[in-house]
mmCIF file of C-alpha atoms in Angstrom:
data_model
loop_
_atom_site.group_PDB
_atom_site.id
_atom_site.type_symbol
_atom_site.label_atom_id
_atom_site.label_comp_id
_atom_site.label_asym_id
_atom_site.label_seq_id
_atom_site.Cartn_x
_atom_site.Cartn_y
_atom_site.Cartn_z
ATOM 1 C CA MET A 1 6.801 -0.227 -25.214
ATOM 2 C CA THR A 2 3.438 0.559 -25.580
ATOM 3 C CA LEU A 3 1.400 1.795 -22.671
ATOM 4 C CA ASN A 4 -1.810 -0.072 -21.913
ATOM 5 C CA LEU A 5 -4.648 0.957 -19.748
ATOM 6 C CA PRO A 6 -3.525 -0.937 -16.640
ATOM 7 C CA ASN A 7 -0.012 0.533 -16.689
ATOM 8 C CA ALA A 8 -1.654 3.873 -17.276
ATOM 9 C CA LEU A 9 -3.704 3.423 -14.337
ATOM 10 C CA ALA A 10 -0.590 2.628 -12.230
ATOM 11 C CA LEU A 11 1.242 5.669 -13.371
ATOM 12 C CA PHE A 12 -1.891 7.854 -12.683
ATOM 13 C CA ARG A 13 -1.794 6.217 -9.026
ATOM 14 C CA ILE A 14 1.957 7.397 -8.710
ATOM 15 C CA ALA A 15 0.992 10.826 -10.027
ATOM 16 C CA MET A 16 -1.865 11.276 -7.631
ATOM 17 C CA VAL A 17 0.323 11.139 -4.359
ATOM 18 C CA VAL A 18 1.523 14.489 -4.894
ATOM 19 C CA PRO A 19 -1.905 16.126 -4.535
ATOM 20 C CA ILE A 20 -3.021 13.613 -1.982
ATOM 21 C CA MET A 21 0.099 14.776 0.205
ATOM 22 C CA ALA A 22 -0.272 18.593 -0.717
ATOM 23 C CA PHE A 23 -4.079 18.527 0.320
ATOM 24 C CA THR A 24 -3.237 16.601 3.563
ATOM 25 C CA ARG A 25 -1.100 19.371 4.594
ATOM 26 C CA ALA A 26 -2.980 22.216 3.197
ATOM 27 C CA ASP A 27 -4.656 23.290 6.540
ATOM 28 C CA GLN A 28 -5.501 26.749 5.149
ATOM 29 C CA ILE A 29 -8.052 25.108 2.724
ATOM 30 C CA ASP A 30 -11.381 24.176 4.232
ATOM 31 C CA GLY A 31 -12.047 20.573 3.788
ATOM 32 C CA HIS A 32 -8.526 19.859 2.904
ATOM 33 C CA PHE A 33 -8.831 16.398 4.379
ATOM 34 C CA THR A 34 -12.151 15.420 2.893
ATOM 35 C CA ILE A 35 -10.516 16.502 -0.569
ATOM 36 C CA ALA A 36 -7.624 14.359 0.174
ATOM 37 C CA ALA A 37 -9.570 11.586 1.377
ATOM 38 C CA ALA A 38 -11.480 11.731 -2.084
ATOM 39 C CA LEU A 39 -8.276 11.812 -4.120
ATOM 40 C CA PHE A 40 -6.986 8.856 -2.080
ATOM 41 C CA LEU A 41 -10.293 6.809 -2.912
ATOM 42 C CA VAL A 42 -9.930 7.367 -6.376
ATOM 43 C CA ALA A 43 -6.344 6.497 -6.403
ATOM 44 C CA SER A 44 -7.199 3.308 -4.476
ATOM 45 C CA PHE A 45 -9.855 2.446 -6.712
ATOM 46 C CA THR A 46 -7.424 2.514 -9.764
ATOM 47 C CA ASP A 47 -5.160 -0.318 -7.974
ATOM 48 C CA PHE A 48 -8.114 -2.649 -8.147
ATOM 49 C CA LEU A 49 -9.301 -1.533 -11.584
ATOM 50 C CA ASP A 50 -5.833 -2.032 -13.010
ATOM 51 C CA GLY A 51 -5.534 -5.420 -11.573
ATOM 52 C CA TYR A 52 -8.814 -6.233 -12.896
ATOM 53 C CA LEU A 53 -8.187 -5.118 -16.379
ATOM 54 C CA ALA A 54 -4.617 -6.619 -16.448
ATOM 55 C CA ARG A 55 -6.183 -9.861 -15.674
ATOM 56 C CA LYS A 56 -8.984 -9.293 -18.238
ATOM 57 C CA THR A 57 -6.920 -8.189 -21.051
ATOM 58 C CA THR A 58 -3.386 -9.114 -21.174
ATOM 59 C CA GLY A 59 -3.259 -11.587 -18.361
ATOM 60 C CA GLY A 60 -0.601 -9.276 -16.781
ATOM 61 C CA THR A 61 2.779 -8.238 -17.697
ATOM 62 C CA VAL A 62 6.403 -8.036 -16.090
ATOM 63 C CA LEU A 63 6.296 -4.272 -16.540
ATOM 64 C CA GLY A 64 2.687 -4.147 -15.491
ATOM 65 C CA ALA A 65 3.372 -6.053 -12.215
ATOM 66 C CA PHE A 66 6.435 -3.805 -11.334
ATOM 67 C CA LEU A 67 4.369 -0.566 -12.014
ATOM 68 C CA ASP A 68 1.415 -1.988 -9.961
ATOM 69 C CA THR A 69 3.359 -3.002 -7.000
ATOM 70 C CA THR A 70 5.599 0.175 -7.010
ATOM 71 C CA ALA A 71 2.757 2.557 -7.451
ATOM 72 C CA ASP A 72 1.178 0.945 -4.424
ATOM 73 C CA LYS A 73 4.132 1.505 -2.243
ATOM 74 C CA ILE A 74 4.631 5.043 -3.407
ATOM 75 C CA MET A 75 1.091 5.757 -2.661
ATOM 76 C CA VAL A 76 0.778 4.034 0.751
ATOM 77 C CA THR A 77 4.259 5.428 1.984
ATOM 78 C CA GLY A 78 3.618 8.971 0.761
ATOM 79 C CA THR A 79 0.039 9.281 2.210
ATOM 80 C CA LEU A 80 1.217 7.670 5.593
ATOM 81 C CA LEU A 81 4.109 10.087 5.890
ATOM 82 C CA ALA A 82 1.845 13.220 5.069
ATOM 83 C CA LEU A 83 -0.800 11.694 7.819
ATOM 84 C CA VAL A 84 1.877 11.288 10.421
ATOM 85 C CA SER A 85 3.161 14.941 9.649
ATOM 86 C CA VAL A 86 -0.159 16.241 10.625
ATOM 87 C CA ASP A 87 -0.853 13.750 13.678
ATOM 88 C CA ARG A 88 -3.515 11.676 11.969
ATOM 89 C CA VAL A 89 -1.328 8.582 11.973
ATOM 90 C CA SER A 90 1.058 7.501 14.671
ATOM 91 C CA ILE A 91 4.540 6.823 13.680
ATOM 92 C CA TRP A 92 4.886 3.132 14.650
ATOM 93 C CA PRO A 93 2.213 1.859 12.432
ATOM 94 C CA ALA A 94 3.264 3.669 9.717
ATOM 95 C CA ALA A 95 6.810 2.631 10.108
ATOM 96 C CA ILE A 96 5.892 -1.088 10.204
ATOM 97 C CA ILE A 97 3.752 -0.691 7.230
ATOM 98 C CA ILE A 98 6.599 1.196 5.304
ATOM 99 C CA PHE A 99 9.251 -1.287 6.536
ATOM 100 C CA ARG A 100 7.321 -3.958 5.096
ATOM 101 C CA GLU A 101 6.638 -2.428 1.739
ATOM 102 C CA PHE A 102 10.214 -1.859 0.823
ATOM 103 C CA THR A 103 11.347 -5.379 2.359
ATOM 104 C CA VAL A 104 8.821 -7.157 0.117
ATOM 105 C CA MET A 105 9.762 -5.096 -2.760
ATOM 106 C CA ALA A 106 13.424 -6.061 -2.001
ATOM 107 C CA LEU A 107 12.601 -9.581 -1.705
ATOM 108 C CA ARG A 108 10.602 -9.669 -4.942
ATOM 109 C CA GLY A 109 13.530 -8.291 -6.637
ATOM 110 C CA VAL A 110 16.026 -10.974 -5.360
ATOM 111 C CA VAL A 111 13.556 -13.674 -6.463
ATOM 112 C CA ALA A 112 13.348 -12.157 -9.750
ATOM 113 C CA GLN A 113 17.008 -11.985 -10.301
ATOM 114 C CA ARG A 114 17.114 -15.681 -9.531
ATOM 115 C CA GLY A 115 14.417 -16.477 -12.490
ATOM 116 C CA GLY A 116 11.656 -16.885 -9.651
ATOM 117 C CA LEU A 117 8.437 -15.202 -9.059
ATOM 118 C CA ILE A 118 6.439 -14.608 -5.727
ATOM 119 C CA ALA A 119 2.519 -14.500 -6.766
ATOM 120 C CA PRO A 120 0.246 -12.152 -4.915
ATOM 121 C CA SER A 121 -1.527 -13.681 -1.971
ATOM 122 C CA THR A 122 -4.931 -13.457 -0.196
ATOM 123 C CA TRP A 123 -2.813 -11.981 2.594
ATOM 124 C CA GLY A 124 -1.489 -9.253 0.258
ATOM 125 C CA LYS A 125 -4.918 -8.414 -0.935
ATOM 126 C CA LEU A 126 -6.207 -8.144 2.555
ATOM 127 C CA LYS A 127 -3.206 -5.982 3.522
ATOM 128 C CA ALA A 128 -3.989 -3.697 0.765
ATOM 129 C CA PHE A 129 -7.764 -3.265 1.541
ATOM 130 C CA THR A 130 -6.977 -3.044 5.393
ATOM 131 C CA GLN A 131 -4.390 -0.436 4.632
ATOM 132 C CA TYR A 132 -6.465 1.583 2.236
ATOM 133 C CA ALA A 133 -9.563 1.675 4.502
ATOM 134 C CA ALA A 134 -7.390 2.858 7.527
ATOM 135 C CA ILE A 135 -5.901 5.596 5.690
ATOM 136 C CA PHE A 136 -9.335 6.523 4.259
ATOM 137 C CA PHE A 137 -10.600 6.976 7.749
ATOM 138 C CA ALA A 138 -7.698 8.643 8.988
ATOM 139 C CA PHE A 139 -8.643 11.581 6.910
ATOM 140 C CA LEU A 140 -12.128 11.454 7.897
ATOM 141 C CA ARG A 141 -11.446 11.065 11.688
ATOM 142 C CA PHE A 142 -14.322 10.901 13.527
ATOM 143 C CA SER A 143 -14.757 13.304 16.478
ATOM 144 C CA GLU A 144 -15.850 10.644 19.004
ATOM 145 C CA LYS A 145 -13.268 8.207 20.614
ATOM 146 C CA TRP A 146 -14.249 4.523 20.749
ATOM 147 C CA GLY A 147 -12.705 3.642 23.908
ATOM 148 C CA PRO A 148 -9.101 4.873 24.339
ATOM 149 C CA TRP A 149 -8.797 5.495 20.270
ATOM 150 C CA TYR A 150 -10.495 6.959 17.257
ATOM 151 C CA PHE A 151 -12.079 4.446 14.849
ATOM 152 C CA ASP A 152 -9.500 5.047 12.140
ATOM 153 C CA GLN A 153 -6.687 3.821 14.837
ATOM 154 C CA TYR A 154 -8.434 0.600 15.398
ATOM 155 C CA LEU A 155 -8.276 0.052 11.722
ATOM 156 C CA MET A 156 -4.743 1.044 11.307
ATOM 157 C CA LEU A 157 -4.011 -1.865 13.925
ATOM 158 C CA ILE A 158 -5.839 -4.372 11.824
ATOM 159 C CA ALA A 159 -3.896 -3.041 8.730
ATOM 160 C CA VAL A 160 -0.605 -3.703 10.939
ATOM 161 C CA VAL A 161 -1.703 -7.074 11.679
ATOM 162 C CA ALA A 162 -2.580 -7.849 7.895
ATOM 163 C CA THR A 163 0.602 -6.291 6.851
ATOM 164 C CA ILE A 164 2.591 -8.338 9.156
ATOM 165 C CA GLY A 165 0.791 -11.420 7.876
ATOM 166 C CA SER A 166 1.386 -10.889 4.550
ATOM 167 C CA ALA A 167 5.207 -10.149 5.165
ATOM 168 C CA TRP A 168 5.391 -13.471 6.763
ATOM 169 C CA GLY A 169 4.032 -15.119 3.586
ATOM 170 C CA TYR A 170 6.167 -13.195 1.351
ATOM 171 C CA ILE A 171 9.316 -14.132 3.521
ATOM 172 C CA THR A 172 8.518 -17.881 3.500
ATOM 173 C CA ALA A 173 8.012 -17.768 -0.329
ATOM 174 C CA PHE A 174 11.186 -16.080 -0.787
ATOM 175 C CA TRP A 175 13.002 -18.762 1.280
ATOM 176 C CA SER A 176 11.502 -21.472 -0.914
ATOM 177 C CA VAL A 177 12.542 -19.668 -3.900
ATOM 178 C CA VAL A 178 16.206 -19.294 -2.907
ATOM 179 C CA ARG A 179 16.359 -22.889 -1.743
ATOM 180 C CA HIS A 180 15.105 -23.991 -5.015
ATOM 181 C CA HIS A 181 16.924 -21.367 -7.210
ATOM 182 C CA PRO A 182 20.476 -20.870 -5.901
ATOM 183 C CA THR A 183 22.500 -18.450 -7.816
ATOM 184 C CA ASP A 184 26.276 -18.600 -8.742
ATOM 185 C CA ALA A 185 26.475 -14.811 -8.443
ATOM 186 C CA LYS A 186 28.857 -13.281 -5.851
ATOM 187 C CA THR A 187 27.760 -10.072 -4.216
#
């Protein structure tokens, strides 16, 4: 197995989770949220870049698709858990987002075992963008509340809606594949 640039970017994104989480919790360092936000922004950009490069160079590979989605889920989950631990994100949106991420990963695994494929959707891209924006702005929380919430909390609500919409799309695609690709395997 050779490591191409899109796959290297996905691995880089996974590696970035540790420093993002560390700086999120490093309250003894001035500007630690700004540093974590900058690192998260770089990692988020690699998600869009590796997808673009994969389509441009190899057309995408099975390993690349697996690494990309796994890196996204690790980055979002780790960052949300760190932000919950410092009271920048409420537990309920984080729980919904994390539950969706692992549910979709499981559904994709079942579909792959049956020889099917669930292609990325527009909802999935919207979900990723809104999650990344909400997380980025949670690091840079504005000091003024807009009504009952901070700006980033409104963005997190939008991210939850996009997350649920994207999950619905994956669930319907999953049932379609399961109906058309039954398996004889007993579980």
